[in-house]
CSV table of C-alpha atoms and ligand atoms in Angstrom, one decimal:
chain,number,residue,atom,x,y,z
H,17,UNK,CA,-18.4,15.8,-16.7
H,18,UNK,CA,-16.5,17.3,-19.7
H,19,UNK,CA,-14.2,15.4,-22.4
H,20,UNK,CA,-11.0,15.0,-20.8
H,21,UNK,CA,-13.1,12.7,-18.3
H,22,UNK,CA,-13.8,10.6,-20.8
H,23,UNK,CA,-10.5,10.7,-22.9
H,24,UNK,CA,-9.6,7.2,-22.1
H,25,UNK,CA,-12.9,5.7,-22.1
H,26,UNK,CA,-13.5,7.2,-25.4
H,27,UNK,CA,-10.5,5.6,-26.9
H,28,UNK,CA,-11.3,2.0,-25.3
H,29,UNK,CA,-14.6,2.3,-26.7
H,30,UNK,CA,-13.4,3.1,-30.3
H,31,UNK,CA,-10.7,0.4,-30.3
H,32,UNK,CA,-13.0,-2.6,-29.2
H,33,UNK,CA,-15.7,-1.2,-32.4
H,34,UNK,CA,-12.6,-1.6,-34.4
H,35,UNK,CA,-11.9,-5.0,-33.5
H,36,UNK,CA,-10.3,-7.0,-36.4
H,37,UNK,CA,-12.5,-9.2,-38.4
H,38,UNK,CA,-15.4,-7.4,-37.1
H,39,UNK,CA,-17.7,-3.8,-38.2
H,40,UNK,CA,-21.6,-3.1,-36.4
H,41,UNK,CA,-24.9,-3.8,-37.7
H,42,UNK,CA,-26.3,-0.4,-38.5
H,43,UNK,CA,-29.9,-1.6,-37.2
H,44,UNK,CA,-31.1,2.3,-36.2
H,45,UNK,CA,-33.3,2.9,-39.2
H,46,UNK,CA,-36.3,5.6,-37.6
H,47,UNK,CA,-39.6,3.8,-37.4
H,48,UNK,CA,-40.6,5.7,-40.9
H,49,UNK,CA,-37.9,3.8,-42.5
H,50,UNK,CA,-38.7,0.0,-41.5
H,51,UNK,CA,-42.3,0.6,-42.1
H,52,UNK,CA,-40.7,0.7,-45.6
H,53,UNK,CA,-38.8,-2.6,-45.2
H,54,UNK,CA,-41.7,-4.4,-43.2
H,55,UNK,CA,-43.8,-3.2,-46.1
H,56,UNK,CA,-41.9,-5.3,-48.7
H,57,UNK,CA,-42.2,-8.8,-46.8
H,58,UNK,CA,-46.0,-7.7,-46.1
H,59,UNK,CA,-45.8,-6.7,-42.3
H,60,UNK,CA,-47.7,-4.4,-40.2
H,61,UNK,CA,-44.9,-1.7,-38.8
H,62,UNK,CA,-46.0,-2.3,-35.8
H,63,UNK,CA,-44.4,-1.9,-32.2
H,64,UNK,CA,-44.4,-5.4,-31.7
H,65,UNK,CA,-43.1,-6.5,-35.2
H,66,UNK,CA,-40.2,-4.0,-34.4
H,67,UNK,CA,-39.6,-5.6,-31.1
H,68,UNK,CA,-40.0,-8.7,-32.6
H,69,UNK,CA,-37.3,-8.3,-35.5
H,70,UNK,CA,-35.1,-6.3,-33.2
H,71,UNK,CA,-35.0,-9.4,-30.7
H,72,UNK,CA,-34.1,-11.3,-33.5
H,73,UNK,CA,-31.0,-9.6,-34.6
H,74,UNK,CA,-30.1,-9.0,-30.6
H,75,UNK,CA,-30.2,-13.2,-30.3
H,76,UNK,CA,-28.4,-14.4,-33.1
H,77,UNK,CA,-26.3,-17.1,-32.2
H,78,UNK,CA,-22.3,-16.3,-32.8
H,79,UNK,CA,-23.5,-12.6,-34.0
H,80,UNK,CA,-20.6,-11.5,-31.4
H,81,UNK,CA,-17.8,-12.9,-33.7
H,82,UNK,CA,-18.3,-10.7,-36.3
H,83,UNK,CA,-19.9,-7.9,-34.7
H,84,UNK,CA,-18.2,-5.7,-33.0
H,85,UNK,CA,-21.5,-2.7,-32.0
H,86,UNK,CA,-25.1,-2.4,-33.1
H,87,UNK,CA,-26.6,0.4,-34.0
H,88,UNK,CA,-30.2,1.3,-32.5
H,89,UNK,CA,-33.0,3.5,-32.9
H,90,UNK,CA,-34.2,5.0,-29.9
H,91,UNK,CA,-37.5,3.0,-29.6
H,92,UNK,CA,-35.0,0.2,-29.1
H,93,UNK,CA,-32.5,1.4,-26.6
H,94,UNK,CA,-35.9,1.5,-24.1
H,95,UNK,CA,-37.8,-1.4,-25.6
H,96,UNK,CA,-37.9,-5.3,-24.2
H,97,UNK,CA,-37.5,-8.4,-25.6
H,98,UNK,CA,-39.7,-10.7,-27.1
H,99,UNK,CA,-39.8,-13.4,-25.5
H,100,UNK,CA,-41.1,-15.9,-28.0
H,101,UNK,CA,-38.5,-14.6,-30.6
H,102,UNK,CA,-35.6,-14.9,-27.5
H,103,UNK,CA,-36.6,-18.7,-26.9
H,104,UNK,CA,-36.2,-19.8,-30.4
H,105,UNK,CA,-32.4,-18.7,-30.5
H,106,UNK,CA,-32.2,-19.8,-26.6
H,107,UNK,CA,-33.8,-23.4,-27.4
H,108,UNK,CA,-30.9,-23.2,-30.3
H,109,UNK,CA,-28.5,-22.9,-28.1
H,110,UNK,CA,-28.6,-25.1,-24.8
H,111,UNK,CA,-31.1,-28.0,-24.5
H,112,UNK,CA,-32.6,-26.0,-21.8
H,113,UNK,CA,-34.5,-22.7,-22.9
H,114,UNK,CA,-33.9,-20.0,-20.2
H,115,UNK,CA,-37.0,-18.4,-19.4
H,116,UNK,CA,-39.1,-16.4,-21.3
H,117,UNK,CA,-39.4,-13.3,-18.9
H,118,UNK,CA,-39.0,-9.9,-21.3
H,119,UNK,CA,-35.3,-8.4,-21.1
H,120,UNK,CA,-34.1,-4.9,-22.2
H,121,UNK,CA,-33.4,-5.4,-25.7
H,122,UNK,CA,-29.9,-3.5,-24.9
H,123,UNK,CA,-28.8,-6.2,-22.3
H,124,UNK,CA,-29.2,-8.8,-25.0
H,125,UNK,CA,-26.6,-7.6,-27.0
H,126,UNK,CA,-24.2,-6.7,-24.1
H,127,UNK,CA,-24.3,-10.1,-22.9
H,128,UNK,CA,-22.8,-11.1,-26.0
H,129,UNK,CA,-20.5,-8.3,-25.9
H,130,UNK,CA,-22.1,-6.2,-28.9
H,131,UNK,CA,-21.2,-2.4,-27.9
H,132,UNK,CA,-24.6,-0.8,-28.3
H,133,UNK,CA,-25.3,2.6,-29.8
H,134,UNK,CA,-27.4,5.2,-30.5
H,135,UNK,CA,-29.1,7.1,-33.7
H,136,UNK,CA,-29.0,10.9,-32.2
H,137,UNK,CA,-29.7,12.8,-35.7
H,138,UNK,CA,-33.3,13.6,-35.7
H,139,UNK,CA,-33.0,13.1,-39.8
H,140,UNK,CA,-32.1,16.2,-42.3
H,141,UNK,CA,-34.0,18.9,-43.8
H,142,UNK,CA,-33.9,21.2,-46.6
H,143,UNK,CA,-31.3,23.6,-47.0
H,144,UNK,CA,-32.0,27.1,-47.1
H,145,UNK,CA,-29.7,28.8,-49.7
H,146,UNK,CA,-28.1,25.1,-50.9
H,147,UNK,CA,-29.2,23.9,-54.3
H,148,UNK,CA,-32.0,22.0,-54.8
H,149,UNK,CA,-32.3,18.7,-52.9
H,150,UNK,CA,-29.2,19.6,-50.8
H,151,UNK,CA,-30.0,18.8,-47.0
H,152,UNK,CA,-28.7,19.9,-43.3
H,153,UNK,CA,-28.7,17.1,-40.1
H,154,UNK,CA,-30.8,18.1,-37.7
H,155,UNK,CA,-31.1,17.3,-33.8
H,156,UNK,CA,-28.1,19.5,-32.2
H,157,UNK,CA,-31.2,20.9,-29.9
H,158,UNK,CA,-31.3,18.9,-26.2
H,159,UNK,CA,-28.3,16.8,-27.4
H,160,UNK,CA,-26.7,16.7,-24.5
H,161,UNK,CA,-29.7,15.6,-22.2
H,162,UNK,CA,-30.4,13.2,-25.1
H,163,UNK,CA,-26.7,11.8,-24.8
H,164,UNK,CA,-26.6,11.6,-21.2
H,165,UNK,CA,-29.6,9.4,-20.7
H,166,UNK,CA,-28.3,7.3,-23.7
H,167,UNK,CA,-25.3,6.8,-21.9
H,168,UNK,CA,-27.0,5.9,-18.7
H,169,UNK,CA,-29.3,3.3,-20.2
H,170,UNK,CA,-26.0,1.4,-21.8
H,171,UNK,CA,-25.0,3.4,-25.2
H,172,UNK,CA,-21.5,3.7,-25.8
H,173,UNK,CA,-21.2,5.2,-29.2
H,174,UNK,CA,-23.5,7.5,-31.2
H,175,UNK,CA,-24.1,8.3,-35.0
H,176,UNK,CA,-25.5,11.4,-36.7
H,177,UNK,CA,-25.8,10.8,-41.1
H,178,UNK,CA,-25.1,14.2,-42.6
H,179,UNK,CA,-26.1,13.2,-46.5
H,180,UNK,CA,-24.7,15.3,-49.6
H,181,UNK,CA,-25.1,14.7,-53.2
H,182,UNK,CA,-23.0,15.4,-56.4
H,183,UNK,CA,-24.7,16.2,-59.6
H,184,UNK,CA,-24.1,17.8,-63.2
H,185,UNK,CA,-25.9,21.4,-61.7
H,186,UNK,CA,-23.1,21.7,-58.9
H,187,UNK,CA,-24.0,20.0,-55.8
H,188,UNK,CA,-22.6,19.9,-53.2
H,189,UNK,CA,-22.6,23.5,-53.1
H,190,UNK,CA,-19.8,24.6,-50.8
H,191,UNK,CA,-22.4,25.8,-48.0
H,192,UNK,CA,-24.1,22.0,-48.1
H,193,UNK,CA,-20.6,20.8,-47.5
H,194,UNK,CA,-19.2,23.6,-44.9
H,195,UNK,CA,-23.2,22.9,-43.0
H,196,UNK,CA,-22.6,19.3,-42.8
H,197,UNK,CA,-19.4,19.0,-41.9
H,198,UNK,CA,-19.7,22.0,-39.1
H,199,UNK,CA,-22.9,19.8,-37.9
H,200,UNK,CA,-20.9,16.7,-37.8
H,201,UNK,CA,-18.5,18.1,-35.5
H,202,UNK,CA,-20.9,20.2,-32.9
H,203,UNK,CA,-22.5,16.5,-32.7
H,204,UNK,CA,-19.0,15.1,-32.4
H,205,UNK,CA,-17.6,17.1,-29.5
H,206,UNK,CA,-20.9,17.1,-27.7
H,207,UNK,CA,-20.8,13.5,-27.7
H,208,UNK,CA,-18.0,12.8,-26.6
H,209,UNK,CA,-18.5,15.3,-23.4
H,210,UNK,CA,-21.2,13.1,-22.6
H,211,UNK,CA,-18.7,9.3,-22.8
H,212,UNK,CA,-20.5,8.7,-26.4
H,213,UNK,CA,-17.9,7.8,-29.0
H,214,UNK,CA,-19.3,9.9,-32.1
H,215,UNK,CA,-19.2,8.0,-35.5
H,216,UNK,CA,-19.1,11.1,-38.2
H,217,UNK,CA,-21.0,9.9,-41.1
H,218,UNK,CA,-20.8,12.0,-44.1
H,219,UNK,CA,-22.5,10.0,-46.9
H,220,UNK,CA,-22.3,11.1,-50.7
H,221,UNK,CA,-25.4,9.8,-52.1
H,222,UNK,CA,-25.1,7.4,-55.4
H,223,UNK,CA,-27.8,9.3,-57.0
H,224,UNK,CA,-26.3,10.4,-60.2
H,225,UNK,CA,-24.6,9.8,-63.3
H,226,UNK,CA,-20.9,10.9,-62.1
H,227,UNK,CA,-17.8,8.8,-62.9
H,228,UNK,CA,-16.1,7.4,-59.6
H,229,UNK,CA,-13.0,10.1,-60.7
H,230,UNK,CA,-15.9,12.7,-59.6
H,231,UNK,CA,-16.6,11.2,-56.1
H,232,UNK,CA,-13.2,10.8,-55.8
H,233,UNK,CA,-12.6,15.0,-55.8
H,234,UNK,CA,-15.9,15.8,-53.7
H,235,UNK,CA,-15.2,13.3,-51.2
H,236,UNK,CA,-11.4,14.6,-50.7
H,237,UNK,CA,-13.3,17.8,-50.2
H,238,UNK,CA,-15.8,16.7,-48.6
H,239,UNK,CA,-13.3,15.0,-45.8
H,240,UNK,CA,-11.0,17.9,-45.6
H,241,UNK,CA,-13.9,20.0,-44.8
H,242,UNK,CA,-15.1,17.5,-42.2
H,243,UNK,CA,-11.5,16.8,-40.6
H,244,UNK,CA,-11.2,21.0,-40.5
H,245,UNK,CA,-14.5,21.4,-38.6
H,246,UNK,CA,-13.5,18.3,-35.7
H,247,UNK,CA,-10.1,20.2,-35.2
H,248,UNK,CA,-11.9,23.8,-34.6
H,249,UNK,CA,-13.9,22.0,-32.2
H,250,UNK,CA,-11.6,20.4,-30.4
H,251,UNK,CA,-12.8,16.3,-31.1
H,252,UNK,CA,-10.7,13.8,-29.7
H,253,UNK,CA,-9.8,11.7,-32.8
H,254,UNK,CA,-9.1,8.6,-31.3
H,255,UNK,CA,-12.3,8.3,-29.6
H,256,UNK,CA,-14.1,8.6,-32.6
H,257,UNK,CA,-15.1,6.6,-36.2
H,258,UNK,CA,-15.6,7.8,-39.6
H,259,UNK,CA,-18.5,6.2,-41.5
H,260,UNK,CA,-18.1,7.2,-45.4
H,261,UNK,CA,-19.4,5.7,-48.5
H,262,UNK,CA,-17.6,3.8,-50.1
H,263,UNK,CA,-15.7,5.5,-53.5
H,264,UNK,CA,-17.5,4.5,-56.3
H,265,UNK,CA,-19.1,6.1,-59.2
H,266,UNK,CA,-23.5,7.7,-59.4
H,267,UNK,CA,-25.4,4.5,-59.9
H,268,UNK,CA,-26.6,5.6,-63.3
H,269,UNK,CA,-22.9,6.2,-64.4
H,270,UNK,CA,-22.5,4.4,-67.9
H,271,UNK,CA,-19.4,2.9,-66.9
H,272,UNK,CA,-19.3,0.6,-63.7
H,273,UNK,CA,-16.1,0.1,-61.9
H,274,UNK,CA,-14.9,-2.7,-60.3
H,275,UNK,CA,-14.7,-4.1,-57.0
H,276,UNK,CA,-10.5,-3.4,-57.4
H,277,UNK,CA,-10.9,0.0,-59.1
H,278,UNK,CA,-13.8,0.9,-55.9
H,279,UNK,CA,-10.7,-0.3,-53.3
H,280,UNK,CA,-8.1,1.5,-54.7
H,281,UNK,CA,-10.0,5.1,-55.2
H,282,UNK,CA,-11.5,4.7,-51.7
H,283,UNK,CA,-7.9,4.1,-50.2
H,284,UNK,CA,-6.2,6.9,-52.1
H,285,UNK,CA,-9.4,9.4,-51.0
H,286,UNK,CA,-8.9,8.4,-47.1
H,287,UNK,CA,-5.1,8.4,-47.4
H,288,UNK,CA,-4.9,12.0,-48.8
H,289,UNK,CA,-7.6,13.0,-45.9
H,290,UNK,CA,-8.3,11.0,-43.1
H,291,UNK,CA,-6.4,10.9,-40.0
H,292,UNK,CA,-4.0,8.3,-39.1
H,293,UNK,CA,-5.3,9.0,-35.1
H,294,UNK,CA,-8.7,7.7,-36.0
H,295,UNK,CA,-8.9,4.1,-35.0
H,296,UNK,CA,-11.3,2.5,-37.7
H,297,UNK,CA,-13.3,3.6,-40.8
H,298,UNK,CA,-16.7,1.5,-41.3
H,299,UNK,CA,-18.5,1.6,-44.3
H,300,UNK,CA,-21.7,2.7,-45.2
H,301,UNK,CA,-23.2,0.2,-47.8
H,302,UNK,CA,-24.9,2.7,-49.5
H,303,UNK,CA,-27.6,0.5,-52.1
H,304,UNK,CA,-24.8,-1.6,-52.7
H,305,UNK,CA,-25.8,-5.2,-53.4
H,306,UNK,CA,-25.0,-7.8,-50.2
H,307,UNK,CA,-22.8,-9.5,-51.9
H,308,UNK,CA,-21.4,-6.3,-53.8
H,309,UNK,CA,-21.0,-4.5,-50.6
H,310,UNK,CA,-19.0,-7.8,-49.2
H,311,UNK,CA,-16.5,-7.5,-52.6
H,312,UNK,CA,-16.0,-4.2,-52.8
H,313,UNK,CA,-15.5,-4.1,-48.3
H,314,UNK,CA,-12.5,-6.6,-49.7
H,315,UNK,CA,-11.1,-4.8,-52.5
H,316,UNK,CA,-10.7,-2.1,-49.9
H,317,UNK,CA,-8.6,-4.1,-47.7
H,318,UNK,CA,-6.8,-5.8,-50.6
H,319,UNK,CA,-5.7,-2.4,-51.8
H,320,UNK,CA,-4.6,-1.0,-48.1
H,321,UNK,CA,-2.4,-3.7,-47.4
H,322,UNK,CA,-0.2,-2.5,-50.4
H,323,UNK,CA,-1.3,1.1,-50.1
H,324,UNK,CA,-1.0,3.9,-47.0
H,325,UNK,CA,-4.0,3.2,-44.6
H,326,UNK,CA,-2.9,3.2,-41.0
H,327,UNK,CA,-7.1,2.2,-39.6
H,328,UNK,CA,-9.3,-0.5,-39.5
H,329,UNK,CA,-11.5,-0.8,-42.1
H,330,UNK,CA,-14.4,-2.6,-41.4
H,331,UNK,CA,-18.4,-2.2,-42.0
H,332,UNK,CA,-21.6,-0.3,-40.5
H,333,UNK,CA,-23.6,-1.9,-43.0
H,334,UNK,CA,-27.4,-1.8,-43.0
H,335,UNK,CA,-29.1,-2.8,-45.7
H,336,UNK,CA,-26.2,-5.3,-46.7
H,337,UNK,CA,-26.8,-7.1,-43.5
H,338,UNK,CA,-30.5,-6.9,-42.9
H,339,UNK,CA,-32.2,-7.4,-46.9
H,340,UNK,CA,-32.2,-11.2,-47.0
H,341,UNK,CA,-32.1,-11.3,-43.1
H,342,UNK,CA,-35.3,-9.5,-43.4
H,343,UNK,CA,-36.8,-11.7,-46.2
H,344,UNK,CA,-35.9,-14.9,-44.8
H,345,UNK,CA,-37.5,-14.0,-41.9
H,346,UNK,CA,-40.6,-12.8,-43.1
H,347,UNK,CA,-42.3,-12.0,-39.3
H,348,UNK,CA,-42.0,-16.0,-39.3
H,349,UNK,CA,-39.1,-17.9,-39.5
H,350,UNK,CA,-36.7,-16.9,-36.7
H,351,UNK,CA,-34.0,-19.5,-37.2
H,352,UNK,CA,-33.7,-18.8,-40.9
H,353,UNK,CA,-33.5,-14.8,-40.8
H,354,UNK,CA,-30.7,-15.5,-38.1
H,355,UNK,CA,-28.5,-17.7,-40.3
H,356,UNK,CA,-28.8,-15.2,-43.1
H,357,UNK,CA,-27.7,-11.9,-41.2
H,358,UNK,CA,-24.7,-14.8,-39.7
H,359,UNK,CA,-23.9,-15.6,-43.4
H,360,UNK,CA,-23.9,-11.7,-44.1
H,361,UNK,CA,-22.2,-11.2,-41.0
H,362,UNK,CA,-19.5,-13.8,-41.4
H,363,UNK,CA,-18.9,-12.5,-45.2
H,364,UNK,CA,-18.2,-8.8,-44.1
H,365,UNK,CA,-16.0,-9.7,-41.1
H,366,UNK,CA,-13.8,-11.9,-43.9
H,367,UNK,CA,-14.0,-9.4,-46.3
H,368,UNK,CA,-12.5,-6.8,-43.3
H,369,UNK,CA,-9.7,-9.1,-42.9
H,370,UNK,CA,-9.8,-8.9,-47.3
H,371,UNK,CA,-10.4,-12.7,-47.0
H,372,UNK,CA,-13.6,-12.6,-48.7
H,373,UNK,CA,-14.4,-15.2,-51.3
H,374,UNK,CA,-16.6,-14.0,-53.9
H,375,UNK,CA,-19.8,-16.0,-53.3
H,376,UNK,CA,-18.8,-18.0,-50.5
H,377,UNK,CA,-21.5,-16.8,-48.2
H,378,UNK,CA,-25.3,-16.9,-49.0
H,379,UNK,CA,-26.6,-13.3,-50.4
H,380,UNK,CA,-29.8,-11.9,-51.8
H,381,UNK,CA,-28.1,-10.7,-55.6
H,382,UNK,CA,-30.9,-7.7,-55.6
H,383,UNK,CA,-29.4,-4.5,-55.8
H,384,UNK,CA,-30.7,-2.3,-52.5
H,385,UNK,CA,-30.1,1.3,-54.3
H,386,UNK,CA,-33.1,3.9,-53.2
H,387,UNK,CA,-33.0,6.9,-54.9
H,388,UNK,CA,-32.2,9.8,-52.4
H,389,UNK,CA,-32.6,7.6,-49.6
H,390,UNK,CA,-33.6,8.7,-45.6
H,391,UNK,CA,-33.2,6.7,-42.8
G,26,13P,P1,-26.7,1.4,-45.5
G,26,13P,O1,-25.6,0.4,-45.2
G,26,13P,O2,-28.0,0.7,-45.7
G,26,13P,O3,-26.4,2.4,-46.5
G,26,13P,O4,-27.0,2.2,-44.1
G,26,13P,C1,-26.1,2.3,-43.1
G,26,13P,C2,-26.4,3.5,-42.3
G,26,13P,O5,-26.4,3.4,-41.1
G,26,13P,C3,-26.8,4.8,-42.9
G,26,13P,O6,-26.8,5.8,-42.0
């Protein structure tokens, strides 16, 4: 199979992500990363805890209305349900609980027709020659094995988070961005050879003091290096995403900008270098607060429908979807970590629509920034 066997495939897949009033549930983090999370509400990061949480997010009642794909890590594309989690959402739902028999967690959400897909980075590494703290995305190695028996078992769209950073002693240097970009694209057209729309993430940290006129510049930079690489190598735009950060200034900038001034510097950066062939852009939330990452996701779409921005924008949020999802839940309370991702969810597919009303949704106010954060 090659590309062109896929074209149209492709192209269905990345029109139904980009579903109005909808954006995925980024719920790939590597089993490193949710030890982290599991940590803060005082759970063992154990297998069954992941499967437990996992089946959680996969049973969410009405989850499908404002979410369009999930993301998963690869322990979840081959993991089953659990079954006691499943029949609390299942006795929610119809007055009789269907049985409790184990199902691929997968099939869950393709019964409610949530796309699934697939983490394929095997996380970044230092960058010989970059400056310090500057990164390269690793996992190019076996990819195509990897993205064949991803596709087999049901995934229909694949990610890969190349991360840079701005700072005062010149990152990005121009090999981090020329590395990450040229990654992003040899993961992109392998991909898609294999029927996995690629979602090209290239997140600037918020680590740092910069002014949002300074992410601004890099990012421009930053996406004309990446939209240069995908041409070389051939990508088929339309059957892929683009998952930035949103424009905004280093969180220890002295001067915040608002939710408007975030929408209108993130619209002009994507006008000037994103292609009008690419069906959707979904935001990263980046240590943005819930309800931050809900305003700002608005602002966006409130500036686009005066401005030039031909795509959807929606979200691939993961900590904006999951904090007080995760916190309500607490390894305990199934019902009430449901209705806070739903209240999460619902907020972002408004705010995609820019028909978000501040506060109108439930949120945890705490900000989620990690300083140089891994997934
Ligand atoms: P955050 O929304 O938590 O930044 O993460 C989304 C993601 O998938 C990063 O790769």
């Amino acid at each position: 199979m090659a590309l062109d066997d896929f074209r149209d495939e492709l192209a269905a897949t990345a029109v139904a992500l980009a579903a109005p009033g909808t954006g995925l549930l980024a719920a790939d983090e590597s089993t490193g990363t949710i030890g982290k999370r599991f940590d803060a509400i005082g759970l063992d990061n154990s297998e069954a805890n992941r499967r437990a949480y996992r089946t959680l997010l996969a049973t969410t009642p009405g989850l499908a209305e404002h979410i369009s794909g999930v993301i998963l890590f690869e322990e979840t594309l081959f993991q089953d349900s659990d079954p006691v989690v499943a029949a609390v959402a299942a006795a929610d739902a119809a007055p009789e609980p269907s049985s409790g028999d184990p199902q691929p967690i997968v099939a869950l959400f393709q019964q409610k027709g949530i796309v699934p897909g697939i983490k394929v980075d095997l996380g970044v590494e230092d960058l010989a020659g970059g400056l310090a703290g500057e990164s390269w995305c690793t996992g190019l190695k076996g990819m195509a094995e990897r993205a064949a028996r991803y596709y087999a078992r049901g995934a229909r769209f694949a990610k890969w988070r190349a991360v840079l950073r701005i700072s005062s002693g010149g990152c990005p240097s121009e090999l981090a961005v020329r590395e990450n970009a040229w990654g992003l694209a040899r993961y992109a057209r392998t991909c898609q050879e294999h029927g996995l729309v690629p979602i090209v993430e290239p997140e600037i940290l918020m680590d740092g003091d910069h002014d949002i006129a300074t992410t601004a510049s890099v990012q421009e930079w930053v996406l004309r290096t990446v939209y240069g690489a995908l041409a070389v190598n051939g990508v088929f735009l339309e059957g892929s995403l683009l998952k930035p950060s949103m424009t905004t200034a280093g969180a220890d900038c002295a001067t915040r900008p608002s939710a408007d001034e975030v929408g209108e510097f993130t619209v002009r950066t994507l006008s000037r270098t994103v292609p009008a062939a690419v069906p959707a852009i979904l935001f990263l939330s980046g240590g943005l607060s819930e309800e931050d990452a809900s305003l700002c996701l608005n602002a966006i779409n409130e500036a686009a429908a005066v401005g030039y921005a031909p795509w959807h924008l929606g979200f691939s949020f993961g900590r904006a979807l999951q904090h007080s999802c995760l916190k309500h839940w607490g390894g305990r309370d199934v019902a009430a970590g449901q209705a806070a991702l739903l209240a999460r969810a619902r907020a972002n597919g408004a705010a995609s629509r820019g028909a978000y009303v501040a506060g109108s949704e439930p949120s945890d106010d705490e900000s989620l920034f990690v300083s140089n954060y891994s997934y």
